[in-house]
XYZ file of C-alpha atoms in Angstrom:
104
model
C -2.125 -0.759 -9.328
C -0.124 2.128 -7.856
C -3.201 4.336 -7.654
C -5.113 1.588 -5.820
C -2.157 1.060 -3.478
C -1.931 4.790 -2.710
C -5.698 5.042 -2.183
C -5.748 2.048 0.165
C -2.637 3.087 2.120
C -3.910 6.643 2.525
C -7.251 5.330 3.783
C -5.594 2.980 6.278
C -2.780 5.175 7.556
C -3.606 8.748 6.542
C -1.631 11.628 7.924
C 0.169 11.270 11.202
C 0.437 7.499 11.437
C 3.281 6.279 13.570
C 6.122 4.423 11.911
C 5.637 1.435 14.187
C 2.081 0.990 12.831
C 3.504 0.662 9.334
C 6.243 -1.714 10.493
C 3.677 -3.981 12.181
C 1.377 -3.877 9.162
C 4.166 -4.780 6.710
C 5.392 -7.614 8.927
C 1.856 -8.975 9.269
C 1.150 -8.695 5.536
C 4.394 -10.477 4.655
C 3.602 -13.272 7.119
C 0.035 -13.713 5.827
C 1.086 -14.343 2.260
C 3.691 -17.053 2.827
C 6.375 -17.408 0.170
C 5.058 -14.456 -1.854
C 5.045 -12.248 1.229
C 8.498 -13.462 2.147
C 9.808 -12.158 -1.172
C 8.740 -8.611 -0.256
C 11.575 -6.381 0.884
C 10.246 -5.096 4.236
C 12.253 -1.875 4.221
C 11.051 -1.032 0.703
C 7.438 -1.855 1.595
C 7.568 0.330 4.702
C 9.024 3.225 2.712
C 6.387 2.854 -0.008
C 3.583 2.988 2.546
C 5.121 5.953 4.367
C 5.677 7.782 1.048
C 1.899 8.000 0.689
C 1.627 10.410 3.606
C 5.107 11.860 4.212
C 8.212 12.846 2.296
C 10.155 9.619 1.808
C 12.671 8.985 -0.956
C 11.674 5.918 -2.956
C 13.632 6.686 -6.139
C 16.141 3.902 -5.440
C 13.480 1.163 -5.285
C 13.521 -0.764 -8.561
C 10.316 -1.514 -10.442
C 10.229 -5.232 -9.579
C 10.719 -4.618 -5.852
C 8.127 -1.835 -5.922
C 5.577 -3.874 -7.833
C 5.924 -6.899 -5.569
C 5.642 -4.778 -2.417
C 2.664 -2.794 -3.697
C 0.809 -5.927 -4.793
C 1.201 -7.733 -1.464
C 0.505 -4.611 0.611
C -2.521 -3.718 -1.541
C -3.890 -7.238 -1.155
C -3.542 -7.003 2.636
C -5.006 -3.497 2.807
C -8.081 -4.476 0.793
C -8.524 -7.747 2.699
C -8.372 -5.893 6.012
C -11.139 -3.513 4.926
C -13.548 -6.356 4.117
C -15.315 -4.219 1.538
C -18.850 -5.107 0.519
C -19.812 -4.649 -3.135
C -20.799 -1.000 -2.822
C -17.768 0.078 -0.799
C -15.428 -1.886 -3.100
C -16.937 -0.058 -6.067
C -16.359 3.275 -4.282
C -12.755 2.334 -3.500
C -12.089 1.342 -7.108
C -13.708 4.540 -8.396
C -11.495 6.616 -6.112
C -8.397 4.741 -7.258
C -9.418 5.146 -10.893
C -9.938 8.874 -10.380
C -6.449 9.190 -8.922
C -4.968 7.244 -11.828
C -6.805 9.527 -14.249
C -5.348 12.585 -12.476
C -1.836 11.195 -12.846
C -2.216 10.355 -16.515
C -3.854 13.628 -17.475
């Protein structure tokens, strides 16, 4: 899931995105997913997104908080892209390739 999250966040925000773009995105994603979104720590989610494209310390974010934030943000990122079958396959292949790089 982390590789898919990183792939999607990098595609959406890339290098040089403004912090306020991330803040708006996280707020919108949390609002879209009701109670589940409300359980996402906004500060942690913003840091996780920013860590994809800049040096941000995320070592203090526990696994449960990270997993919840990544799942909700990934869901919103993929929904926003409105992938068709071919582009979804390409996205998943890119995420899988990244995961393979990380695991050796």
